[in-house]
């Protein structure tokens, strides 16, 4: 080998030496070994310049590695040891502690992609405590194990989210807190990087978002898993509960993949509450909603909507039980509902035992139209305003059980009981009484039949407490079309109606009566035309004394051309005016004592048109959420 000699310090020489592996050393020697300052180069491109000690790279130096990395710092046993800085070929750097040629200890690494890590290392991996910052603003500060985030840590995400808690395998796992800039705070269980398990979710009002410490509320979770909301003293909405609500929204319960799913309790900013099932972040399954205004619903939910069988209590005290669809009372289903005639048959069957002993009509008005009947439209349930549970009806007759149209496919009716004791049971559509049903009123009226938009429409029967019954056609809450009316005194009318009055063609039969001497007086019968509740037009009247008049009437009296056939066998044909026969010139009319004189029977007036509210029966249910 070639040797270059030079004068050096006492006992030291400066030489250039080439070794069998191709390495070349140029520098100081002492006692035949590299010692002092020197440069060592290998054929693979490695080059070291710096201090040597007794043949060993030791002290301060600079190494250029075959891959282009450059290290400057302390060495021992030929390897980086202590403090040093390396610049990698890709531009990344590390500056800090080294051990046995490895990055181990505390230091700062800046990677080629801009990621910066400051903290503890072991074997060139993040290990221990450290902070990693990425160019997009992601910051992790916490524990590391072999290059993986593991243990307790804090993450600040580019979008402002902050996570504080446990990590396993680089993912959020265990108990952790997530704070969002829009005022959302979660504390609870995590798995696989997602909210999973039980937890507490707090949503702060708009306008107080930002760092949680600056918000007026703070969310804590006890060791038992209970959620506690505390005031922080910062400016913001009042925290008192009551009519104004707590000023925040809180959910306590189960989560799946970051969404509310399972059983949970929700408190809303306005004071509303919900407890029950959730799925995909929506109320789903069985649950109870309690509104701050007094509205309450318990029952089935589907994807945030009130849907299925449930019970709603309205602020005015009305109570509805039955099917819902789309937040509204709705009995629509594949199972057929019973028709109006089936409802009437059920009412008749229920009333049969009482009917066997005969009706008690003593004192009943001979004219059922003398007193105006109360309104016959079912009152609609109010929306969720204020109120308490409605009392069960105690003044209205109890309706019989609702009949099934098909045993194989049972129909489920909707039943509402109002605060005044009136009730309705039957079909509903989109929150309105629609279809066949039974309405029972606080004043004793009972209607069984068809409804449309909350009013009697179609075929139905109305029964009054005094015994008056109408069965037939209805239009918009009025008797209209063909029907049959039975009055409290036994009078029966069959025929046409319009606007709630007898109108068109019809027949009325009044019952036999008893006079002051106890003699039976035959009832009055009329068959013919009617107008606005009065006998008007062409018809035949049969009087209790046997007289029969056939001809024209006006406002209940004989008027115009007509023929009276007296029970005595005589008859008069001609003009009649105001109930009396107009005597032709030279003619005569039976005297007042003539047994052929017609009776003064007058048919009873029809009950006046029924007033109606015309309002829809809405469920007043809350909005999912």
XYZ file of C-alpha atoms in Angstrom:
625
model
C 0.000 0.000 0.000
C 1.084 3.601 -0.486
C 2.039 5.645 2.526
C 2.214 9.417 2.671
C 4.170 10.680 5.626
C 3.837 14.074 7.197
C 4.874 15.721 10.367
C 2.180 15.967 13.033
C 1.831 16.402 16.715
C 4.185 14.583 18.975
C 3.741 10.892 18.344
C 1.196 11.450 15.593
C 1.647 11.174 11.887
C -0.533 12.116 8.939
C -0.819 9.291 6.485
C -2.943 7.989 3.652
C -3.736 4.313 3.918
C -5.737 1.997 1.718
C -7.298 -1.158 3.132
C -8.111 -4.522 1.579
C -11.846 -3.688 1.349
C -10.975 -0.725 -0.807
C -11.407 1.807 1.932
C -8.983 4.713 2.061
C -8.111 6.613 5.184
C -6.369 9.932 5.107
C -5.542 11.520 8.374
C -3.781 11.231 11.677
C -2.461 8.053 13.235
C -1.227 7.268 16.689
C 0.626 4.097 17.370
C -0.476 2.760 14.005
C -4.127 3.479 14.499
C -6.380 6.252 13.237
C -6.381 8.886 15.896
C -7.281 12.557 15.741
C -8.718 14.037 12.560
C -9.175 11.950 9.464
C -11.253 11.107 6.441
C -12.334 7.616 5.538
C -13.865 6.683 2.199
C -15.342 3.407 0.956
C -15.910 2.308 -2.628
C -19.709 2.292 -2.077
C -19.681 6.057 -1.543
C -19.554 6.182 2.211
C -17.322 8.956 3.520
C -16.550 10.058 7.033
C -14.604 13.120 8.060
C -14.011 13.922 11.669
C -12.538 12.739 14.908
C -10.985 9.318 15.538
C -9.861 7.741 18.755
C -7.450 4.795 18.788
C -8.730 3.454 15.485
C -12.377 4.144 16.209
C -14.677 6.793 14.786
C -15.444 8.721 17.947
C -16.313 12.349 18.640
C -17.539 14.984 16.238
C -17.727 14.160 12.588
C -19.558 14.199 9.321
C -20.665 11.116 7.423
C -21.996 10.875 3.899
C -23.848 7.594 3.344
C -24.119 5.729 0.036
C -27.795 6.678 -0.307
C -26.908 10.373 -0.127
C -27.851 10.980 3.498
C -25.506 13.266 5.420
C -24.993 13.068 9.161
C -23.217 15.654 11.254
C -22.730 15.199 14.947
C -21.329 12.918 17.572
C -20.024 9.398 16.935
C -18.959 6.439 19.075
C -17.781 2.973 18.021
C -18.041 4.105 14.426
C -21.723 5.000 14.664
C -23.753 8.114 15.372
C -24.046 8.477 19.134
C -25.288 11.378 21.233
C -26.408 14.560 19.482
C -26.473 14.761 15.730
C -28.270 15.918 12.646
C -28.934 13.938 9.510
C -30.225 15.172 6.198
C -31.724 12.408 4.107
C -31.425 12.181 0.361
C -35.122 13.000 -0.051
C -34.695 16.246 1.889
C -35.991 15.059 5.221
C -34.003 15.838 8.359
C -33.586 14.684 11.910
C -31.809 16.491 14.680
C -31.493 15.087 18.137
C -30.280 12.117 20.118
C -28.705 8.954 18.696
C -27.767 5.634 20.260
C -25.659 2.896 18.666
C -26.159 4.396 15.236
C -29.908 4.597 15.597
C -32.270 7.501 16.103
C -33.143 6.919 19.729
C -33.968 9.537 22.323
C -35.398 13.007 21.921
C -35.283 14.912 18.680
C -36.992 16.698 15.830
C -37.719 15.038 12.495
C -38.899 16.933 9.451
C -39.944 14.589 6.659
C -39.799 15.227 2.933
C -43.602 15.483 2.795
C -43.554 18.346 5.286
C -44.583 16.343 8.341
C -42.773 17.454 11.485
C -42.336 15.342 14.590
C -40.838 16.502 17.839
C -40.480 14.122 20.712
C -39.113 10.747 21.662
C -37.737 8.100 19.274
C -36.669 4.494 19.511
C -34.885 2.783 16.624
C -35.846 5.664 14.324
C -39.534 5.274 15.185
C -41.756 7.604 17.160
C -41.843 6.093 20.620
C -42.864 7.696 23.890
C -44.266 11.227 23.962
C -44.222 13.364 20.883
C -45.988 15.878 18.686
C -46.564 15.388 14.979
C -47.687 18.241 12.728
C -48.666 17.887 9.070
C -48.719 20.654 6.447
C -52.528 20.618 6.271
C -52.836 21.526 9.952
C -53.249 18.086 11.516
C -51.541 17.947 14.931
C -51.146 14.942 17.203
C -49.653 15.305 20.648
C -49.407 12.262 22.836
C -48.102 8.742 23.278
C -46.411 6.607 20.601
C -45.382 2.953 20.512
C -43.037 1.767 17.737
C -44.115 4.478 15.339
C -47.818 4.111 16.041
C -50.052 6.477 17.996
C -50.981 4.522 21.091
C -52.005 5.643 24.557
C -53.299 9.042 25.604
C -53.234 11.807 23.044
C -54.737 14.958 21.618
C -55.494 15.482 17.934
C -56.325 18.759 16.250
C -57.772 18.168 12.774
C -57.536 20.596 9.846
C -61.273 21.312 10.021
C -61.017 22.377 13.657
C -62.143 19.144 15.310
C -60.269 18.276 18.497
C -59.956 14.768 19.914
C -58.640 14.074 23.404
C -58.457 10.548 24.705
C -57.139 7.053 24.138
C -55.683 5.661 20.910
C -54.856 2.051 20.038
C -53.041 1.019 16.874
C -53.152 4.563 15.565
C -56.930 4.836 15.872
C -59.226 6.396 18.439
C -60.173 3.624 20.810
C -61.576 3.578 24.328
C -62.801 6.737 26.041
C -62.334 10.022 24.228
C -63.640 13.560 23.821
C -64.360 15.203 20.468
C -64.972 18.947 20.201
C -66.170 20.578 16.979
C -65.953 24.268 16.099
C -69.706 24.394 15.479
C -70.431 23.703 19.147
C -70.710 19.910 19.101
C -69.008 17.990 21.924
C -68.878 14.213 22.361
C -67.518 12.280 25.316
C -67.695 8.512 25.339
C -66.601 5.257 23.806
C -64.675 4.804 20.547
C -63.690 1.744 18.528
C -61.731 1.482 15.297
C -61.516 5.246 14.993
C -65.285 5.750 15.205
C -67.739 6.679 17.922
C -68.986 3.276 19.012
C -70.727 2.293 22.236
C -72.195 4.566 24.894
C -71.550 8.249 25.075
C -72.725 11.807 25.626
C -73.312 14.211 22.737
C -73.758 17.925 23.447
C -74.707 20.445 20.784
C -74.255 24.065 21.783
C -76.411 26.862 20.379
C -75.353 28.680 17.261
C -73.164 31.687 17.925
C -71.099 30.322 20.802
C -68.951 27.876 18.838
C -65.184 27.771 19.191
C -62.829 26.394 21.784
C -64.852 24.477 24.334
C -63.305 26.409 27.190
C -64.808 29.628 25.838
C -68.316 28.173 25.611
C -70.878 28.653 28.400
C -71.310 24.887 28.847
C -68.934 22.011 29.428
C -69.759 18.343 29.034
C -68.433 15.743 31.465
C -69.002 12.015 31.739
C -68.889 10.321 35.123
C -67.178 7.001 35.766
C -70.644 5.444 35.771
C -71.248 6.784 32.263
C -73.711 9.521 33.211
C -73.675 12.791 31.276
C -73.240 16.043 33.192
C -73.463 19.512 31.646
C -71.805 22.302 33.631
C -71.715 26.049 33.177
C -68.254 27.488 32.578
C -69.049 31.113 33.392
C -68.495 32.236 29.817
C -71.062 34.422 28.094
C -73.922 32.580 26.442
C -77.567 31.548 26.791
C -78.942 30.869 30.240
C -78.534 27.330 31.490
C -81.749 27.155 33.471
C -84.247 24.560 32.358
C -87.938 25.292 32.060
C -90.237 26.770 29.468
C -87.326 28.307 27.586
C -85.395 25.039 27.588
C -81.826 24.390 28.741
C -80.166 26.290 25.900
C -78.423 23.227 24.465
C -79.160 19.782 23.032
C -77.936 16.674 24.826
C -78.035 13.019 23.793
C -77.068 10.240 26.176
C -77.057 6.685 24.914
C -75.746 4.249 22.345
C -73.839 4.948 19.120
C -72.869 2.842 16.098
C -70.312 4.119 13.557
C -70.646 7.667 14.806
C -74.432 7.774 14.636
C -77.048 7.577 17.370
C -78.233 3.989 17.249
C -79.781 1.858 19.953
C -81.356 3.156 23.141
C -80.876 6.727 24.226
C -82.245 9.899 25.787
C -82.349 13.271 24.044
C -82.931 16.688 25.587
C -83.587 19.519 23.125
C -82.800 23.211 23.464
C -86.472 24.194 23.818
C -87.080 21.681 26.613
C -88.532 18.839 24.511
C -87.407 15.338 25.488
C -87.235 11.943 23.806
C -86.344 8.579 25.266
C -86.279 5.385 23.252
C -84.809 3.816 20.152
C -82.597 5.395 17.490
C -81.252 4.171 14.175
C -78.978 5.973 11.731
C -79.172 9.131 13.871
C -82.996 9.204 13.753
C -85.703 8.235 16.241
C -86.577 4.658 15.338
C -88.300 1.796 17.124
C -90.244 2.427 20.314
C -89.902 5.714 22.128
C -91.574 8.509 24.077
C -91.488 12.171 23.050
C -92.476 14.778 25.632
C -92.877 18.351 24.424
C -92.256 21.375 26.596
C -95.745 22.563 25.569
C -97.468 19.514 27.072
C -97.679 17.301 23.991
C -96.652 13.692 24.578
C -96.344 10.709 22.246
C -95.437 7.127 23.113
C -95.191 4.419 20.528
C -93.585 3.422 17.267
C -91.137 5.510 15.202
C -89.726 4.857 11.716
C -86.716 6.837 10.431
C -87.534 9.879 12.517
C -91.279 9.826 11.821
C -94.133 8.918 14.120
C -95.280 5.764 12.356
C -97.015 2.630 13.588
C -99.103 2.171 16.720
C -98.866 4.863 19.358
C -100.580 7.091 21.889
C -100.587 10.890 21.720
C -101.693 13.257 24.482
C -102.340 16.788 23.229
C -101.929 19.984 25.256
C -105.700 20.534 25.310
C -106.178 17.142 26.962
C -107.247 15.145 23.902
C -105.848 11.605 23.731
C -105.375 9.625 20.511
C -104.500 5.929 20.378
C -103.976 3.987 17.202
C -101.979 3.926 13.967
C -99.834 6.811 12.703
C -98.108 7.451 9.404
C -95.805 10.360 8.570
C -96.356 11.989 12.011
C -100.145 12.025 11.520
C -103.006 9.807 12.604
C -103.530 7.403 9.706
C -105.125 3.953 9.643
C -104.232 3.166 6.021
C -103.241 -0.478 5.695
C -103.597 -3.538 3.519
C -106.320 -4.827 5.835
C -109.858 -3.719 4.904
C -111.781 -1.496 7.299
C -115.408 -2.292 8.198
C -117.974 -0.275 6.258
C -120.552 2.073 7.745
C -123.306 -0.544 7.809
C -121.105 -2.906 9.806
C -120.590 -0.156 12.370
C -124.322 0.472 12.601
C -124.972 -3.244 13.019
C -122.484 -3.313 15.874
C -124.251 -0.387 17.542
C -127.605 -2.124 17.149
C -126.214 -5.315 18.655
C -124.862 -3.408 21.622
C -128.180 -1.627 22.141
C -130.349 -4.759 21.756
C -130.652 -5.618 25.489
C -131.963 -2.138 26.284
C -134.344 -2.181 23.338
C -136.020 -5.395 24.525
C -137.621 -3.546 27.444
C -138.902 -0.762 25.182
C -137.733 2.822 24.930
C -138.734 5.325 27.580
C -140.005 8.334 25.650
C -142.195 9.851 28.353
C -141.939 13.605 28.162
C -140.300 13.549 24.727
C -141.097 16.525 22.544
C -143.708 15.785 19.900
C -141.685 17.912 17.499
C -138.001 16.935 17.515
C -137.219 20.130 15.668
C -138.323 22.450 18.485
C -134.838 22.526 20.023
C -131.753 23.015 17.919
C -129.507 19.940 18.126
C -125.887 20.585 19.067
C -123.146 20.404 16.477
C -122.548 16.984 15.067
C -119.092 17.310 13.554
C -116.398 15.575 15.614
C -114.194 18.268 17.163
C -110.617 18.072 15.885
C -107.740 17.427 18.263
C -105.666 20.508 18.892
C -101.986 20.677 18.078
C -99.315 20.416 20.786
C -100.066 23.598 22.756
C -100.551 23.275 26.505
C -102.544 20.964 28.704
C -102.685 17.723 30.593
C -104.101 14.259 30.074
C -107.713 14.314 28.945
C -110.236 12.653 31.253
C -112.126 9.715 29.883
C -115.627 10.543 28.653
C -118.136 10.260 31.465
C -121.114 12.024 29.931
C -121.101 10.422 26.509
C -122.414 6.900 25.962
C -119.713 4.309 25.593
C -119.313 3.104 22.013
C -119.243 -0.660 21.432
C -116.030 -2.409 20.402
C -114.957 -1.558 16.884
C -115.782 -4.483 14.556
C -113.199 -6.272 12.462
C -113.714 -6.402 8.711
C -111.577 -9.533 8.420
C -110.386 -11.951 11.078
C -107.409 -12.940 8.934
C -106.321 -9.341 8.415
C -107.429 -7.310 11.447
C -108.023 -3.610 10.949
C -106.668 -1.330 13.676
C -108.794 1.803 14.178
C -107.637 5.111 15.569
C -109.446 6.361 18.663
C -109.404 9.877 20.076
C -111.013 11.078 23.298
C -111.378 14.841 23.638
C -111.159 16.876 26.805
C -114.939 17.358 26.880
C -115.499 13.596 26.834
C -116.486 13.254 23.189
C -114.674 10.608 21.165
C -114.139 9.143 17.724
C -112.989 5.688 16.697
C -112.436 4.590 13.143
C -110.517 5.432 10.000
C -108.037 8.319 9.593
C -106.125 9.669 6.608
C -103.189 12.092 6.905
C -104.337 13.354 10.283
C -107.994 13.844 9.322
C -111.031 11.773 10.247
C -111.637 10.018 6.928
C -113.546 6.825 6.196
C -115.860 4.830 8.436
C -116.022 5.459 12.153
C -118.067 6.011 15.295
C -118.247 9.465 16.875
C -119.621 9.764 20.398
C -120.285 13.288 21.668
C -120.271 14.683 25.179
C -123.921 15.736 24.804
C -124.968 12.164 24.042
C -125.087 12.156 20.236
C -123.669 9.093 18.496
C -122.799 8.975 14.809
C -121.776 5.790 13.040
C -120.874 6.046 9.403
C -118.650 7.610 6.829
C -116.546 10.763 7.177
C -114.564 12.966 4.853
C -112.151 15.650 6.100
C -113.595 15.334 9.594
C -117.257 15.745 8.563
C -120.073 13.290 8.033
C -120.016 12.369 4.364
C -121.549 9.322 2.730
C -123.743 6.820 4.525
C -124.244 7.079 8.268
C -126.579 7.141 11.236
C -126.907 9.836 13.889
C -128.651 9.051 17.169
C -129.777 11.835 19.528
C -130.250 11.410 23.285
C -134.005 12.156 22.977
C -134.453 9.191 20.640
C -134.265 10.938 17.264
C -132.391 8.812 14.718
C -131.369 9.649 11.189
C -129.907 6.992 8.917
C -128.961 7.706 5.349
C -126.878 9.917 3.136
C -124.712 12.829 4.365
C -122.841 15.550 2.477
C -120.346 17.836 4.216
C -121.885 17.321 7.649
C -125.513 17.740 6.514
C -128.316 15.262 5.890
C -128.454 15.180 2.102
C -129.812 12.563 -0.285
C -131.970 9.623 0.702
C -132.496 8.772 4.350
C -134.774 7.624 7.118
C -135.554 9.676 10.227
C -137.206 8.264 13.341
C -138.392 10.935 15.782
C -138.644 10.695 19.537
C -142.463 10.437 19.434
C -142.343 7.539 16.968
C -142.825 9.549 13.781
C -140.964 8.039 10.828
C -139.886 9.855 7.676
C -138.371 8.093 4.679
C -137.276 10.015 1.638
C -135.045 12.754 0.364
C -133.138 15.467 2.260
C -131.259 18.604 1.263
C -129.180 20.908 3.491
C -130.315 18.947 6.529
C -134.055 19.335 5.782
C -136.701 17.098 4.249
C -136.644 18.071 0.604
C -137.782 16.245 -2.507
C -139.856 13.099 -2.378
C -140.685 11.544 0.981
C -143.162 9.738 3.190
C -143.906 10.519 6.832
C -145.965 8.390 9.212
C -146.952 9.773 12.610
C -147.884 7.317 15.369
C -151.319 6.778 16.848
C -152.117 8.903 19.909
C -154.703 8.890 22.682
C -157.135 11.752 23.263
C -158.301 13.143 26.597
C -161.044 10.519 26.874
C -158.594 7.692 26.271
C -159.668 7.041 22.730
C -157.080 6.058 20.143
C -156.508 8.638 17.464
C -154.993 7.299 14.293
C -151.719 8.841 13.187
C -151.199 11.225 10.284
C -149.524 9.994 7.071
C -148.168 11.977 4.158
C -146.509 10.746 0.977
C -145.335 13.288 -1.555
C -143.183 16.310 -2.184
C -141.283 18.412 0.379
C -139.447 21.710 0.249
C -137.003 22.990 2.896
C -138.524 20.814 5.586
C -142.142 21.642 4.792
C -144.844 19.691 2.979
C -144.905 21.520 -0.355
C -145.939 20.260 -3.760
C -148.006 17.297 -4.847
C -148.822 14.651 -2.272
C -151.319 12.466 -0.456
C -152.206 13.120 3.199
C -154.146 10.572 5.254
C -155.582 12.015 8.474
C -156.301 10.221 11.700
C -160.079 10.470 11.203
C -159.828 8.636 7.895
C -159.998 11.642 5.579
C -157.617 11.526 2.613
C -156.426 14.557 0.706
C -154.644 14.247 -2.632
C -153.349 17.374 -4.267
C -151.133 20.398 -3.849
C -149.611 21.712 -0.623
C -147.589 24.793 0.333
C -145.676 25.208 3.590
C -147.554 22.340 5.203
C -151.061 23.460 4.246
C -153.399 22.476 1.434
C -152.924 25.019 -1.324
C -153.989 24.743 -4.966
C -155.784 21.986 -6.826
C -156.779 19.001 -4.733
C -159.361 16.421 -3.775
C -160.498 15.599 -0.250
C -162.159 12.228 0.236
C -163.937 12.283 3.563
C -164.323 9.216 5.723
C -168.087 9.708 5.361
C -167.794 8.914 1.666
C -168.187 12.421 0.279
C -165.447 14.311 -1.507
C -164.521 17.801 -2.613
C -162.396 18.562 -5.650
C -161.175 22.011 -6.539
C -159.029 24.840 -5.242
C -157.742 25.039 -1.718
C -156.303 28.094 -0.037
C -154.458 28.221 3.305
C -155.800 24.762 4.167
C -159.456 25.519 3.370
C -161.573 24.514 0.392
C -162.567 27.445 -1.815
C -166.404 27.175 -2.174
C -167.555 27.486 -5.783
C -170.551 29.775 -6.520
C -173.751 28.181 -5.180
C -171.806 25.403 -3.463
C -171.391 24.465 0.226
C -168.682 23.185 2.545
C -169.062 20.806 5.465
C -169.777 22.568 8.741
C -167.480 22.466 11.753
C -169.482 19.659 13.331
C -169.470 17.634 10.161
C -167.575 14.383 10.847
C -166.085 14.711 7.397
C -163.949 17.744 8.384
C -160.216 16.978 8.034
C -157.985 16.804 11.104
C -155.347 19.462 11.838
C -152.405 17.112 12.037
C -149.049 18.746 11.281
C -145.919 16.676 10.624
C -142.959 17.337 12.943
C -140.255 19.635 11.706
C -136.862 18.226 10.813
C -134.003 19.099 13.176
C -132.190 22.137 11.800
C -128.919 21.846 9.927
C -126.083 20.713 12.129
C -123.380 23.310 12.749
C -119.920 21.950 12.091
C -116.390 23.074 12.787
C -115.044 21.917 9.455
C -111.563 21.527 10.910
C -109.274 18.628 10.194
C -108.347 16.290 13.005
C -104.572 16.640 13.006
C -102.238 14.556 15.175
C -100.079 17.560 16.003
C -97.012 15.260 16.202
C -93.316 16.620 16.574
C -90.567 16.712 13.802
C -87.899 13.889 13.685
C -84.718 14.520 14.824
